[in-house]
PDB file of C-alpha atoms in Angstrom:
ATOM      1  CA  GLU A 175       0.009  -0.029  -0.016  1.00 48.00           C
ATOM      2  CA  ASN A 176       2.694   2.512   1.105  1.00 52.00           C
ATOM      3  CA  PRO A 177       5.245   3.027  -1.764  1.00 52.00           C
ATOM      4  CA  HIS A 178       7.829   3.874   0.930  1.00 54.00           C
ATOM      5  CA  GLN A 179       7.616   0.704   2.800  1.00 60.00           C
ATOM      6  CA  ILE A 180       9.698  -2.042   1.155  1.00 66.00           C
ATOM      7  CA  PHE A 181      10.013  -5.546   2.665  1.00 73.00           C
ATOM      8  CA  VAL A 182      13.577  -6.845   2.580  1.00 77.00           C
ATOM      9  CA  PRO A 183      13.743 -10.486   3.041  1.00 81.00           C
ATOM     10  CA  PHE A 184      16.072 -11.488   6.093  1.00 84.00           C
ATOM     11  CA  ARG A 185      17.627 -14.133   3.828  1.00 87.00           C
ATOM     12  CA  TYR A 186      19.287 -11.233   1.906  1.00 86.00           C
ATOM     13  CA  LYS A 187      21.724 -10.924   4.872  1.00 87.00           C
ATOM     14  CA  GLN A 188      23.255 -14.184   3.649  1.00 89.00           C
ATOM     15  CA  THR A 189      22.386 -14.120  -0.199  1.00 91.00           C
ATOM     16  CA  LYS A 190      22.833 -10.467  -0.865  1.00 89.00           C
ATOM     17  CA  PRO A 191      24.716  -8.907   2.049  1.00 88.00           C
ATOM     18  CA  ASP A 192      25.560  -5.641   0.166  1.00 89.00           C
ATOM     19  CA  LEU A 193      21.968  -4.950  -0.676  1.00 87.00           C
ATOM     20  CA  PHE A 194      20.776  -5.900   2.847  1.00 86.00           C
ATOM     21  CA  LEU A 195      23.423  -3.580   4.485  1.00 87.00           C
ATOM     22  CA  LYS A 196      22.442  -0.735   2.029  1.00 87.00           C
ATOM     23  CA  CYS A 197      18.824  -1.247   3.092  1.00 85.00           C
ATOM     24  CA  ILE A 198      19.511  -1.320   6.814  1.00 85.00           C
ATOM     25  CA  ARG A 199      21.644   1.878   6.307  1.00 86.00           C
ATOM     26  CA  GLN A 200      18.741   3.608   4.646  1.00 84.00           C
ATOM     27  CA  GLN A 201      16.360   2.421   7.187  1.00 82.00           C
ATOM     28  CA  ASN A 202      18.589   3.844  10.061  1.00 84.00           C
ATOM     29  CA  GLU A 203      18.885   7.171   8.215  1.00 82.00           C
ATOM     30  CA  VAL A 204      15.153   7.463   7.863  1.00 80.00           C
ATOM     31  CA  TYR A 205      14.669   6.587  11.529  1.00 80.00           C
ATOM     32  CA  ASN A 206      17.165   9.210  12.582  1.00 83.00           C
ATOM     33  CA  LYS A 207      15.625  11.922  10.453  1.00 85.00           C
ATOM     34  CA  THR A 208      12.056  11.180  11.477  1.00 87.00           C
ATOM     35  CA  TRP A 209      10.804  12.659  14.751  1.00 89.00           C
ATOM     36  CA  ILE A 210       7.513  11.925  16.528  1.00 91.00           C
ATOM     37  CA  ILE A 211       4.786  13.996  18.007  1.00 93.00           C
ATOM     38  CA  LYS A 212       2.164  12.030  19.817  1.00 94.00           C
ATOM     39  CA  LEU A 213      -1.619  12.463  19.904  1.00 95.00           C
ATOM     40  CA  GLU A 214      -3.965  10.845  22.220  1.00 95.00           C
ATOM     41  CA  GLY A 215      -7.626  10.122  22.794  1.00 95.00           C
ATOM     42  CA  ILE A 216      -8.308   9.718  19.178  1.00 96.00           C
ATOM     43  CA  THR A 217     -10.385   6.675  17.694  1.00 95.00           C
ATOM     44  CA  SER A 218      -9.807   5.399  14.106  1.00 95.00           C
ATOM     45  CA  GLU A 219     -12.951   6.909  13.013  1.00 96.00           C
ATOM     46  CA  ALA A 220     -12.130  10.235  14.361  1.00 96.00           C
ATOM     47  CA  MET A 221      -8.698  10.142  12.655  1.00 96.00           C
ATOM     48  CA  MET A 222     -10.328   9.608   9.301  1.00 96.00           C
ATOM     49  CA  PHE A 223     -11.629  13.167   9.568  1.00 96.00           C
ATOM     50  CA  MET A 224      -8.419  14.584  11.030  1.00 96.00           C
ATOM     51  CA  ASP A 225      -5.550  13.142   9.161  1.00 93.00           C
ATOM     52  CA  GLU A 226      -6.040  15.140   5.958  1.00 94.00           C
ATOM     53  CA  GLU A 227      -5.663  18.402   7.828  1.00 95.00           C
ATOM     54  CA  ILE A 228      -2.674  17.092   9.715  1.00 96.00           C
ATOM     55  CA  LEU A 229      -1.072  15.809   6.602  1.00 95.00           C
ATOM     56  CA  GLN A 230      -1.316  19.228   4.979  1.00 96.00           C
ATOM     57  CA  ILE A 231       1.224  20.652   7.450  1.00 95.00           C
ATOM     58  CA  LYS A 232       4.472  21.101   5.898  1.00 94.00           C
ATOM     59  CA  GLY A 233       7.132  18.543   7.255  1.00 92.00           C
ATOM     60  CA  VAL A 234       4.389  15.875   8.330  1.00 94.00           C
ATOM     61  CA  MET A 235       5.132  12.637   6.618  1.00 92.00           C
ATOM     62  CA  HIS A 236       2.576  10.079   8.045  1.00 92.00           C
ATOM     63  CA  VAL A 237       0.123   9.808  10.874  1.00 94.00           C
ATOM     64  CA  VAL A 238       0.175   6.128  12.211  1.00 93.00           C
ATOM     65  CA  PRO A 239      -1.483   4.464  15.123  1.00 94.00           C
ATOM     66  CA  THR A 240       0.643   3.172  17.964  1.00 92.00           C
ATOM     67  CA  LYS A 241       0.213  -0.240  19.598  1.00 92.00           C
ATOM     68  CA  ARG A 242      -1.691   1.685  22.288  1.00 92.00           C
ATOM     69  CA  MET A 243      -4.273   2.957  19.902  1.00 92.00           C
ATOM     70  CA  GLU A 244      -7.011   0.510  21.050  1.00 92.00           C
ATOM     71  CA  ASP A 245      -6.329   1.312  24.718  1.00 92.00           C
ATOM     72  CA  ILE A 246      -5.733   5.152  24.739  1.00 94.00           C
ATOM     73  CA  GLY A 247      -6.188   6.218  21.292  1.00 94.00           C
ATOM     74  CA  GLU A 248      -2.592   7.066  20.680  1.00 95.00           C
ATOM     75  CA  TRP A 249      -1.159   8.095  17.303  1.00 95.00           C
ATOM     76  CA  LYS A 250       2.219   9.256  16.135  1.00 94.00           C
ATOM     77  CA  VAL A 251       2.656  12.234  13.758  1.00 94.00           C
ATOM     78  CA  LEU A 252       5.958  11.357  11.847  1.00 92.00           C
ATOM     79  CA  ALA A 253       7.671  14.643  10.932  1.00 92.00           C
ATOM     80  CA  ASP A 254      10.916  15.501   9.205  1.00 90.00           C
ATOM     81  CA  HIS A 255      13.322  16.341  12.076  1.00 87.00           C
ATOM     82  CA  THR A 256      14.220  19.617  10.488  1.00 88.00           C
ATOM     83  CA  LYS A 257      10.527  20.688  10.575  1.00 89.00           C
ATOM     84  CA  CYS A 258       9.499  19.091  13.804  1.00 89.00           C
ATOM     85  CA  ALA A 259       9.245  22.467  15.845  1.00 89.00           C
ATOM     86  CA  TYR A 260       7.206  24.108  13.046  1.00 92.00           C
ATOM     87  CA  VAL A 261       4.830  20.987  12.815  1.00 93.00           C
ATOM     88  CA  TYR A 262       4.505  21.084  16.572  1.00 93.00           C
ATOM     89  CA  ARG A 263       3.464  24.746  16.553  1.00 93.00           C
ATOM     90  CA  GLN A 264       1.147  24.351  13.636  1.00 95.00           C
ATOM     91  CA  LEU A 265      -0.561  21.323  15.337  1.00 95.00           C
ATOM     92  CA  LYS A 266      -1.076  23.427  18.523  1.00 94.00           C
ATOM     93  CA  GLU A 267      -2.350  26.519  16.604  1.00 95.00           C
ATOM     94  CA  LYS A 268      -4.683  24.516  14.250  1.00 96.00           C
ATOM     95  CA  TRP A 269      -5.805  21.830  16.938  1.00 96.00           C
ATOM     96  CA  SER A 270      -9.304  23.400  17.384  1.00 95.00           C
ATOM     97  CA  LYS A 271      -9.840  23.576  13.668  1.00 96.00           C
ATOM     98  CA  ILE A 272      -8.701  20.019  13.150  1.00 96.00           C
ATOM     99  CA  LEU A 273     -11.102  18.775  15.930  1.00 96.00           C
ATOM    100  CA  GLU A 274     -13.932  20.708  14.331  1.00 95.00           C
ATOM    101  CA  LYS A 275     -13.557  18.343  11.305  1.00 95.00           C
ATOM    102  CA  VAL A 276     -14.707  15.507  13.472  1.00 96.00           C
ATOM    103  CA  PRO A 277     -18.528  15.214  13.725  1.00 95.00           C
ATOM    104  CA  PRO A 278     -19.638  15.520  17.439  1.00 93.00           C
ATOM    105  CA  HIS A 279     -21.283  12.106  17.536  1.00 93.00           C
ATOM    106  CA  VAL A 280     -18.011  10.498  16.710  1.00 93.00           C
ATOM    107  CA  LEU A 281     -16.113  12.307  19.526  1.00 89.00           C
ATOM    108  CA  GLU A 282     -19.163  11.465  21.906  1.00 89.00           C
ATOM    109  CA  TYR A 283     -18.924   7.688  21.459  1.00 89.00           C
ATOM    110  CA  SER A 284     -15.194   7.465  22.210  1.00 89.00           C
ATOM    111  CA  PRO A 285     -14.277   4.740  24.647  1.00 92.00           C
ATOM    112  CA  GLU A 286     -14.540   5.959  28.442  1.00 89.00           C
ATOM    113  CA  ASN A 287     -11.018   5.177  29.041  1.00 90.00           C
ATOM    114  CA  PHE A 288      -9.827   7.567  26.239  1.00 93.00           C
ATOM    115  CA  SER A 289      -8.856  11.112  27.263  1.00 92.00           C
ATOM    116  CA  SER A 290     -10.013  13.990  25.401  1.00 92.00           C
ATOM    117  CA  PRO A 291      -8.249  14.378  21.998  1.00 94.00           C
ATOM    118  CA  ALA A 292      -5.010  16.075  22.739  1.00 92.00           C
ATOM    119  CA  ILE A 293      -1.357  16.441  21.612  1.00 92.00           C
ATOM    120  CA  SER A 294       0.318  14.504  24.300  1.00 88.00           C
ATOM    121  CA  SER A 295       3.981  15.264  23.444  1.00 85.00           C
ATOM    122  CA  LYS A 296       5.465  17.716  25.733  1.00 73.00           C
ATOM    123  CA  ALA A 297       5.363  21.312  24.755  1.00 54.00           C
ATOM    124  CA  ALA A 298       7.269  24.438  25.699  1.00 38.00           C
ATOM    125  CA  ARG A 299      10.652  24.306  23.974  1.00 47.00           C
ATOM    126  CA  GLU A 300      12.161  24.375  20.490  1.00 44.00           C
ATOM    127  CA  TYR A 301      13.190  20.997  19.131  1.00 42.00           C
ATOM    128  CA  GLN A 302      16.514  22.039  18.009  1.00 43.00           C
ATOM    129  CA  ASP A 303      17.653  23.674  21.283  1.00 45.00           C
ATOM    130  CA  ASP A 304      20.857  22.075  22.224  1.00 43.00           C
ATOM    131  CA  ASP A 305      20.820  23.760  25.783  1.00 42.00           C
ATOM    132  CA  SER A 306      18.339  21.294  27.160  1.00 39.00           C
ATOM    133  CA  ALA A 307      19.225  17.823  28.186  1.00 40.00           C
ATOM    134  CA  ASN A 308      15.467  16.911  28.520  1.00 41.00           C
ATOM    135  CA  ASP A 309      14.343  16.801  24.857  1.00 41.00           C
ATOM    136  CA  SER A 310      10.627  17.120  24.192  1.00 43.00           C
ATOM    137  CA  TYR A 311      10.500  14.999  20.933  1.00 46.00           C
ATOM    138  CA  GLY A 312      10.982  11.435  20.102  1.00 50.00           C
ATOM    139  CA  SER A 313      12.728   9.871  17.290  1.00 47.00           C
ATOM    140  CA  LEU A 314      11.720   6.473  15.854  1.00 50.00           C
ATOM    141  CA  LEU A 315      14.987   5.370  17.560  1.00 48.00           C
ATOM    142  CA  THR A 316      13.629   6.059  21.017  1.00 45.00           C
ATOM    143  CA  THR A 317      10.997   4.399  23.038  1.00 39.00           C
ATOM    144  CA  GLY A 318       8.997   7.512  23.397  1.00 40.00           C
ATOM    145  CA  THR A 319       8.258   7.059  27.001  1.00 36.00           C
ATOM    146  CA  ASP A 320       9.813  10.356  27.822  1.00 36.00           C
ATOM    147  CA  VAL A 321       8.043  12.339  25.200  1.00 37.00           C
ATOM    148  CA  SER A 322       4.401  11.665  26.085  1.00 37.00           C
ATOM    149  CA  MET A 323       2.329  12.187  29.281  1.00 39.00           C
ATOM    150  CA  MET A 324       1.753   8.630  30.302  1.00 38.00           C
ATOM    151  CA  THR A 325      -1.881   7.860  31.065  1.00 41.00           C
ATOM    152  CA  THR A 326      -1.254   4.341  32.195  1.00 40.00           C
ATOM    153  CA  ASP A 327       1.388   2.757  34.238  1.00 44.00           C
ATOM    154  CA  ASP A 328       4.224   1.994  31.756  1.00 42.00           C
ATOM    155  CA  SER A 329       6.684   0.169  34.083  1.00 44.00           C
ATOM    156  CA  THR A 330       5.816  -3.269  32.674  1.00 44.00           C
ATOM    157  CA  LEU A 331       7.325  -2.431  29.483  1.00 41.00           C
ATOM    158  CA  ASN A 332      10.755  -2.895  31.013  1.00 43.00           C
ATOM    159  CA  GLU A 333      10.175  -6.504  31.726  1.00 48.00           C
ATOM    160  CA  LEU A 334      10.417  -9.112  29.160  1.00 46.00           C
ATOM    161  CA  PRO A 335       7.551 -11.602  28.870  1.00 50.00           C
ATOM    162  CA  VAL A 336       8.325 -14.956  30.666  1.00 53.00           C
ATOM    163  CA  GLU A 337       8.621 -16.960  27.436  1.00 50.00           C
ATOM    164  CA  PHE A 338      11.506 -14.574  26.480  1.00 47.00           C
ATOM    165  CA  GLN A 339      13.456 -14.719  29.874  1.00 51.00           C
ATOM    166  CA  TYR A 340      16.342 -17.081  29.741  1.00 50.00           C
ATOM    167  CA  SER A 341      19.028 -18.280  32.006  1.00 56.00           C
ATOM    168  CA  SER A 342      22.284 -16.557  31.787  1.00 54.00           C
ATOM    169  CA  TYR A 343      25.006 -18.195  29.433  1.00 53.00           C
ATOM    170  CA  ALA A 344      27.134 -19.146  32.534  1.00 55.00           C
ATOM    171  CA  ALA A 345      24.126 -20.655  34.339  1.00 50.00           C
ATOM    172  CA  ALA A 346      23.292 -22.680  31.158  1.00 51.00           C
ATOM    173  CA  THR A 347      26.775 -24.039  30.845  1.00 55.00           C
ATOM    174  CA  ILE A 348      26.770 -25.540  34.378  1.00 60.00           C
ATOM    175  CA  GLY A 349      23.217 -26.755  34.154  1.00 58.00           C
ATOM    176  CA  VAL A 350      21.595 -24.316  36.488  1.00 51.00           C
ATOM    177  CA  SER A 351      18.013 -23.411  35.602  1.00 50.00           C
ATOM    178  CA  THR A 352      17.361 -19.687  36.620  1.00 47.00           C
ATOM    179  CA  THR A 353      15.272 -16.979  35.146  1.00 48.00           C
ATOM    180  CA  THR A 354      16.636 -13.409  34.764  1.00 46.00           C
ATOM    181  CA  SER A 355      13.972 -11.247  36.326  1.00 46.00           C
ATOM    182  CA  ASN A 356      15.364  -7.831  35.502  1.00 46.00           C
ATOM    183  CA  THR A 357      16.256  -8.243  31.728  1.00 46.00           C
ATOM    184  CA  GLN A 358      15.407  -5.107  29.974  1.00 45.00           C
ATOM    185  CA  MET A 359      14.717  -4.571  26.255  1.00 43.00           C
ATOM    186  CA  SER A 360      15.332  -1.323  24.486  1.00 44.00           C
ATOM    187  CA  SER A 361      14.502  -0.020  20.982  1.00 42.00           C
TER     188      SER A 361
END
């Protein structure tokens, strides 16, 4: 569907390593140059009325649902990193107008656990400001937990599911069966 999404078979790592490496490098470059502004409290039906207006903002590349869309109505606005501050300001300025595109009955029938539709990424600073250690943006290479106001307890995301917890290598070599409880995953 999306002409910019290309599946590269993992077998290319062995059969076409130069092509595979080139694709991974291009992917990493895209990830590095794409910053995220999160929206929250928006159903799929509501987004159908909003996305056209959001996509018209210069610098917006895509609007995509997150894995938390069903739980809290979370969406990511993917923006070119050089225009992210502009995109954020435009979203703030146009937010009321964007919400007016959604018929009232669509907003009224949002799940009870959804907040009111909002820009959930932190505000109040320029994205390119190097003076602050506490960035208010997220890139595709970050987990994004520091860029959104969390509406649910997120601490469980640091724990691997039981089926992915393995003994340490040292324990496995001596036959001890233990499970690592503090294994962390990062993206």
